[in-house]
Tab-separated table of C-alpha atoms in Angstrom:
chain	number	residue	atom	x	y	z
A	1	GLU	CA	55.794	-11.947	-18.637
A	2	GLU	CA	58.532	-9.792	-17.178
A	3	ILE	CA	57.611	-7.066	-19.939
A	4	GLY	CA	54.219	-7.399	-18.651
A	5	LEU	CA	54.802	-7.180	-15.110
A	6	LEU	CA	57.047	-3.818	-15.896
A	7	ARG	CA	54.013	-2.455	-17.677
A	8	GLU	CA	51.652	-3.070	-14.740
A	9	GLN	CA	53.984	-1.504	-12.305
A	10	ARG	CA	54.461	1.427	-14.733
A	11	GLN	CA	58.217	0.779	-15.061
A	12	VAL	CA	58.429	0.273	-18.887
A	13	PRO	CA	61.739	1.507	-19.775
A	14	HIS	CA	62.358	3.427	-22.973
A	15	ARG	CA	60.925	2.148	-26.060
A	16	PHE	CA	64.434	1.294	-27.401
A	17	ILE	CA	65.407	-0.582	-24.427
A	18	LEU	CA	62.001	-2.413	-24.688
A	19	HIS	CA	62.822	-3.376	-28.065
A	20	GLN	CA	66.220	-4.752	-26.815
A	21	GLN	CA	64.475	-6.673	-24.226
A	22	CYS	CA	62.042	-8.260	-26.601
A	23	GLN	CA	64.789	-9.361	-29.082
A	24	TYR	CA	66.829	-10.780	-25.973
A	25	TYR	CA	63.737	-12.941	-24.927
A	26	GLN	CA	63.090	-13.857	-28.493
A	27	ARG	CA	66.503	-15.220	-28.929
A	28	ALA	CA	66.457	-16.859	-25.631
A	29	ILE	CA	63.202	-18.734	-26.683
A	30	ALA	CA	64.554	-19.455	-30.040
A	31	ALA	CA	67.864	-21.032	-28.650
A	32	PRO	CA	67.656	-21.388	-24.825
A	33	ASP	CA	70.793	-23.431	-24.558
A	34	GLY	CA	72.781	-20.528	-26.171
A	35	PHE	CA	71.446	-18.168	-23.648
A	36	LEU	CA	71.799	-20.438	-20.766
A	37	PRO	CA	75.405	-21.919	-21.329
A	38	ALA	CA	76.189	-22.718	-17.768
A	39	ARG	CA	72.838	-24.619	-16.970
A	40	ALA	CA	74.289	-27.938	-17.785
A	41	ALA	CA	77.532	-27.276	-16.264
A	42	LEU	CA	76.124	-25.989	-12.928
A	43	ALA	CA	74.157	-29.113	-12.415
A	44	ALA	CA	77.434	-31.139	-12.380
A	45	GLY	CA	79.422	-28.220	-11.113
A	46	ARG	CA	81.258	-30.120	-8.289
A	47	ARG	CA	84.872	-30.799	-8.868
A	48	SER	CA	86.554	-33.886	-7.982
A	49	ALA	CA	89.701	-33.764	-5.844
A	50	ALA	CA	91.882	-34.529	-8.820
A	51	ASP	CA	90.284	-31.363	-10.738
A	52	LYS	CA	91.060	-29.326	-7.541
A	53	ALA	CA	94.715	-30.541	-7.395
A	54	SER	CA	95.082	-29.865	-11.093
A	55	ARG	CA	94.823	-26.034	-10.356
A	56	LYS	CA	98.118	-26.047	-8.584
A	57	PRO	CA	100.892	-24.168	-10.585
A	58	THR	CA	102.984	-26.418	-12.826
A	59	LYS	CA	106.889	-25.880	-13.090
A	60	GLY	CA	108.404	-25.130	-16.303
A	61	ARG	CA	107.779	-22.676	-19.102
A	62	ARG	CA	104.961	-20.310	-18.423
A	63	GLY	CA	102.081	-20.861	-20.540
A	64	ALA	CA	102.835	-24.285	-21.607
A	65	GLY	CA	101.069	-27.187	-20.043
A	66	LYS	CA	98.343	-26.715	-17.660
A	67	THR	CA	98.066	-22.905	-16.610
A	68	ALA	CA	97.290	-22.588	-12.904
A	69	SER	CA	94.230	-20.347	-11.865
A	70	ALA	CA	96.654	-17.677	-10.388
A	71	ALA	CA	98.466	-17.491	-13.769
A	72	VAL	CA	95.431	-17.505	-16.086
A	73	ARG	CA	95.082	-13.727	-16.484
A	74	ARG	CA	98.740	-13.209	-17.074
A	75	PHE	CA	98.631	-15.682	-19.724
A	76	LEU	CA	95.463	-14.152	-21.318
A	77	ASP	CA	96.824	-10.555	-20.966
A	78	LYS	CA	100.202	-11.675	-22.575
A	79	PRO	CA	100.099	-15.215	-24.244
A	80	ASP	CA	103.093	-17.176	-24.679
A	81	LYS	CA	104.090	-16.996	-28.424
A	82	ALA	CA	105.331	-20.630	-28.264
A	83	VAL	CA	101.915	-21.874	-27.531
A	84	ARG	CA	100.013	-22.423	-30.840
A	85	ALA	CA	97.137	-24.620	-29.476
A	86	VAL	CA	95.043	-23.837	-26.473
A	87	LEU	CA	92.138	-25.908	-24.831
A	88	LEU	CA	89.772	-24.002	-22.758
A	89	HIS	CA	87.533	-25.958	-20.628
A	90	GLY	CA	85.552	-26.216	-17.419
A	91	PRO	CA	82.056	-25.789	-15.862
A	92	ASN	CA	82.168	-21.848	-16.304
A	93	GLU	CA	81.366	-21.725	-19.984
A	94	SER	CA	81.006	-17.960	-20.044
A	95	PHE	CA	84.633	-17.696	-18.685
A	96	VAL	CA	85.697	-20.188	-21.338
A	97	HIS	CA	84.212	-18.276	-24.104
A	98	GLU	CA	85.580	-14.907	-22.755
A	99	ALA	CA	88.832	-16.331	-22.849
A	100	ALA	CA	88.669	-17.654	-26.242
A	101	GLU	CA	87.488	-14.399	-27.544
A	102	THR	CA	90.608	-12.798	-25.921
A	103	LEU	CA	92.942	-15.254	-27.437
A	104	ALA	CA	91.458	-14.972	-30.880
A	105	ARG	CA	91.946	-11.191	-30.806
A	106	TRP	CA	95.633	-11.540	-29.793
A	107	ALA	CA	96.086	-14.309	-32.356
A	108	LEU	CA	94.711	-12.267	-35.205
A	109	GLY	CA	96.522	-9.140	-34.245
A	110	LYS	CA	95.703	-6.414	-36.660
A	111	SER	CA	94.546	-8.669	-39.352
A	112	ASP	CA	91.503	-7.330	-41.203
A	113	ASP	CA	91.166	-10.478	-43.417
A	114	PRO	CA	87.513	-11.522	-43.004
A	115	TYR	CA	88.706	-15.063	-43.976
A	116	ALA	CA	91.289	-15.546	-41.464
A	117	VAL	CA	88.968	-17.175	-38.892
A	118	THR	CA	87.494	-20.680	-39.440
A	119	LYS	CA	84.886	-21.954	-36.867
A	120	LEU	CA	84.065	-25.539	-36.529
A	121	GLY	CA	81.813	-27.633	-34.420
A	122	ASP	CA	81.540	-31.515	-33.546
A	123	SER	CA	79.306	-32.430	-36.260
A	124	GLU	CA	81.420	-30.560	-39.086
A	125	ILE	CA	84.560	-32.311	-37.805
A	126	LYS	CA	83.122	-35.778	-37.473
A	127	ASN	CA	81.512	-35.824	-41.048
A	128	ASP	CA	84.842	-34.517	-42.699
A	129	GLY	CA	87.883	-35.898	-40.854
A	130	ALA	CA	90.135	-33.841	-42.797
A	131	ARG	CA	88.363	-30.559	-42.251
A	132	LEU	CA	90.246	-29.455	-39.232
A	133	ALA	CA	93.622	-30.370	-40.695
A	134	ASP	CA	92.688	-28.427	-43.834
A	135	ALA	CA	91.628	-25.464	-41.926
A	136	LEU	CA	94.742	-25.288	-39.803
A	137	ALA	CA	96.945	-25.565	-42.942
A	138	ALA	CA	95.093	-22.875	-44.926
A	139	GLN	CA	96.848	-19.595	-45.600
A	140	SER	CA	95.402	-16.208	-45.358
A	141	LEU	CA	94.607	-14.546	-48.647
A	142	LEU	CA	96.412	-11.377	-47.213
A	143	GLY	CA	99.412	-13.152	-45.956
A	144	GLY	CA	98.525	-12.610	-42.098
A	145	PRO	CA	97.807	-14.939	-39.292
A	146	THR	CA	94.925	-17.503	-39.398
A	147	LEU	CA	92.688	-18.911	-36.699
A	148	VAL	CA	90.858	-22.197	-36.133
A	149	TRP	CA	88.190	-21.966	-33.517
A	150	VAL	CA	86.669	-25.164	-32.462
A	151	ARG	CA	83.699	-25.699	-30.240
A	152	ILE	CA	82.876	-29.114	-28.968
A	153	ASP	CA	80.373	-30.864	-26.759
A	154	GLY	CA	81.493	-34.495	-26.632
A	155	LYS	CA	84.391	-36.660	-27.840
A	156	ALA	CA	83.282	-36.931	-31.789
A	157	ALA	CA	86.099	-34.329	-32.680
A	158	ASP	CA	88.866	-35.633	-30.228
A	159	ALA	CA	90.723	-37.908	-32.715
A	160	ALA	CA	91.086	-35.002	-35.260
A	161	ILE	CA	92.052	-32.484	-32.452
A	162	LEU	CA	94.604	-34.867	-31.143
A	163	ASP	CA	95.934	-35.405	-34.742
A	164	ALA	CA	96.314	-31.680	-35.060
A	165	LEU	CA	98.112	-31.533	-31.810
A	166	GLU	CA	100.680	-33.851	-33.050
A	167	ALA	CA	101.125	-31.751	-36.065
A	168	PHE	CA	101.939	-28.989	-33.791
A	169	GLU	CA	104.376	-30.786	-31.933
A	170	ARG	CA	106.299	-31.619	-35.055
A	171	GLY	CA	106.652	-28.053	-35.878
A	172	GLU	CA	104.310	-27.839	-38.861
A	173	PRO	CA	103.417	-24.160	-39.909
A	174	LEU	CA	99.697	-24.110	-38.883
A	175	GLY	CA	97.283	-21.551	-37.783
A	176	TYR	CA	96.420	-20.888	-34.123
A	177	LEU	CA	93.997	-23.259	-32.597
A	178	ILE	CA	91.390	-22.654	-30.049
A	179	VAL	CA	89.399	-25.378	-28.709
A	180	GLU	CA	86.328	-24.569	-26.482
A	181	ALA	CA	85.274	-27.547	-24.449
A	182	GLY	CA	82.864	-28.414	-21.691
A	183	ASP	CA	83.545	-29.560	-18.168
A	184	LEU	CA	86.340	-31.983	-18.789
A	185	GLY	CA	87.981	-33.549	-15.834
A	186	SER	CA	91.769	-33.573	-15.377
A	187	THR	CA	91.770	-37.474	-16.631
A	188	ALA	CA	90.192	-36.544	-19.834
A	189	GLU	CA	92.559	-37.456	-22.894
A	190	LEU	CA	92.150	-34.060	-24.428
A	191	VAL	CA	93.447	-32.261	-21.110
A	192	LYS	CA	96.212	-34.739	-20.623
A	193	LYS	CA	97.626	-34.416	-24.220
A	194	PHE	CA	97.330	-30.691	-24.038
A	195	THR	CA	99.025	-30.453	-20.797
A	196	ALA	CA	101.962	-32.345	-21.779
A	197	ALA	CA	102.407	-30.755	-25.320
A	198	LYS	CA	105.382	-28.341	-25.654
A	199	SER	CA	103.343	-26.200	-28.202
A	200	ALA	CA	100.011	-26.159	-26.388
A	201	GLY	CA	98.165	-25.268	-23.130
A	202	ALA	CA	95.142	-26.157	-21.288
A	203	ILE	CA	93.339	-23.923	-19.149
A	204	ALA	CA	90.305	-24.903	-16.779
A	205	PHE	CA	87.716	-22.328	-15.748
A	206	TYR	CA	85.873	-22.973	-12.532
A	207	GLU	CA	82.844	-21.015	-10.932
A	208	GLU	CA	83.453	-17.747	-9.343
A	209	THR	CA	83.196	-17.019	-5.845
A	210	ASN	CA	80.623	-14.526	-4.439
A	211	ALA	CA	83.379	-12.129	-3.907
A	212	GLU	CA	84.818	-12.540	-7.350
A	213	ARG	CA	81.474	-12.200	-8.831
A	214	ALA	CA	80.778	-9.052	-6.925
A	215	GLN	CA	84.101	-7.483	-7.625
A	216	TYR	CA	83.596	-7.988	-11.394
A	217	ALA	CA	80.188	-6.597	-11.366
A	218	ARG	CA	81.387	-3.457	-9.430
A	219	THR	CA	84.229	-2.804	-11.907
A	220	LEU	CA	81.865	-3.410	-15.015
A	221	ALA	CA	79.192	-1.060	-13.505
A	222	LYS	CA	81.723	1.568	-12.670
A	223	ASP	CA	83.241	1.320	-16.368
A	224	LEU	CA	79.761	1.955	-17.696
A	225	GLY	CA	79.080	4.958	-15.485
A	226	LEU	CA	76.960	3.466	-12.939
A	227	SER	CA	76.883	4.203	-9.270
A	228	PHE	CA	74.793	2.840	-6.493
A	229	ASP	CA	73.893	3.870	-2.971
A	230	ARG	CA	75.421	1.138	-0.423
A	231	ASP	CA	71.952	-0.708	0.076
A	232	ALA	CA	71.021	-0.578	-3.655
A	233	GLU	CA	74.184	-1.966	-4.556
A	234	ASP	CA	73.936	-4.903	-2.111
A	235	ALA	CA	70.378	-5.530	-3.602
A	236	PHE	CA	71.737	-5.203	-7.114
A	237	LEU	CA	74.753	-7.869	-6.711
A	238	ALA	CA	72.286	-10.190	-4.703
A	239	ALA	CA	69.932	-10.245	-7.790
A	240	LEU	CA	72.502	-10.798	-10.582
A	241	PRO	CA	72.447	-14.249	-12.298
A	242	ALA	CA	75.578	-16.359	-11.309
A	243	ASP	CA	76.639	-16.637	-14.892
A	244	ARG	CA	78.976	-13.999	-15.779
A	245	GLY	CA	77.633	-13.672	-19.284
A	246	LEU	CA	74.172	-13.154	-18.255
A	247	ALA	CA	75.217	-10.830	-15.468
A	248	ARG	CA	77.279	-8.740	-17.782
A	249	GLN	CA	74.010	-8.476	-20.186
A	250	GLU	CA	71.864	-7.356	-17.024
A	251	ILE	CA	74.549	-4.711	-16.149
A	252	GLN	CA	74.525	-3.426	-19.665
A	253	LYS	CA	70.883	-3.081	-19.910
A	254	LEU	CA	70.790	-1.210	-16.707
A	255	ALA	CA	73.515	1.287	-17.868
A	256	LEU	CA	71.760	1.631	-21.102
A	257	TYR	CA	68.347	2.395	-19.464
């Protein structure tokens, strides 16, 4: 429908861009949940008073326990080497996934082992109780670091994840663990356990303010070589999706066009 409207308005972009848009919408139709990751989270996006309180800085070693919102960027820029397992959660799933990608790059370093990363989901862990433990204990074929990346959307994998956390606390030589979770409250067992662990950390990602969203869009647009008149910039920022992942895609499409 959008492409048809562009055609009627004689605003059809370059053929390559049109092809890219077709692919985007085909993927969105085939897997709408993957392209609207924050839809369910936004519907239940109100934080409780306890969740808001959990954002206060915690005392002690930086990087361990629950990382306060003001320290998230510092932690992602320079993760604590003592932290070997990280729980990323919150209603802003785009932020959660971006943080997971950042930590994954850091954990793997310069490794070029294509088998260094193992990705698991709820169902895989539920169907094989030892799958997560085996993946964490596996060694790289090239002798480098290994990473286990878990994405969960429920409690089916909680028991296995908590068992793995206990193994980290015992000092067992395991790979790096990243857990992407949904909108967990501060009272969720995973959050409490990762917060209390010495070798783990928990980071919550909440929705951006309008000012933060605008600053991100301006910075990305500038990095991609885009510039706007003042009125055009205001209209552009107002039209962007609230979800950062979708906003980034729109800015990249505009830069490509």
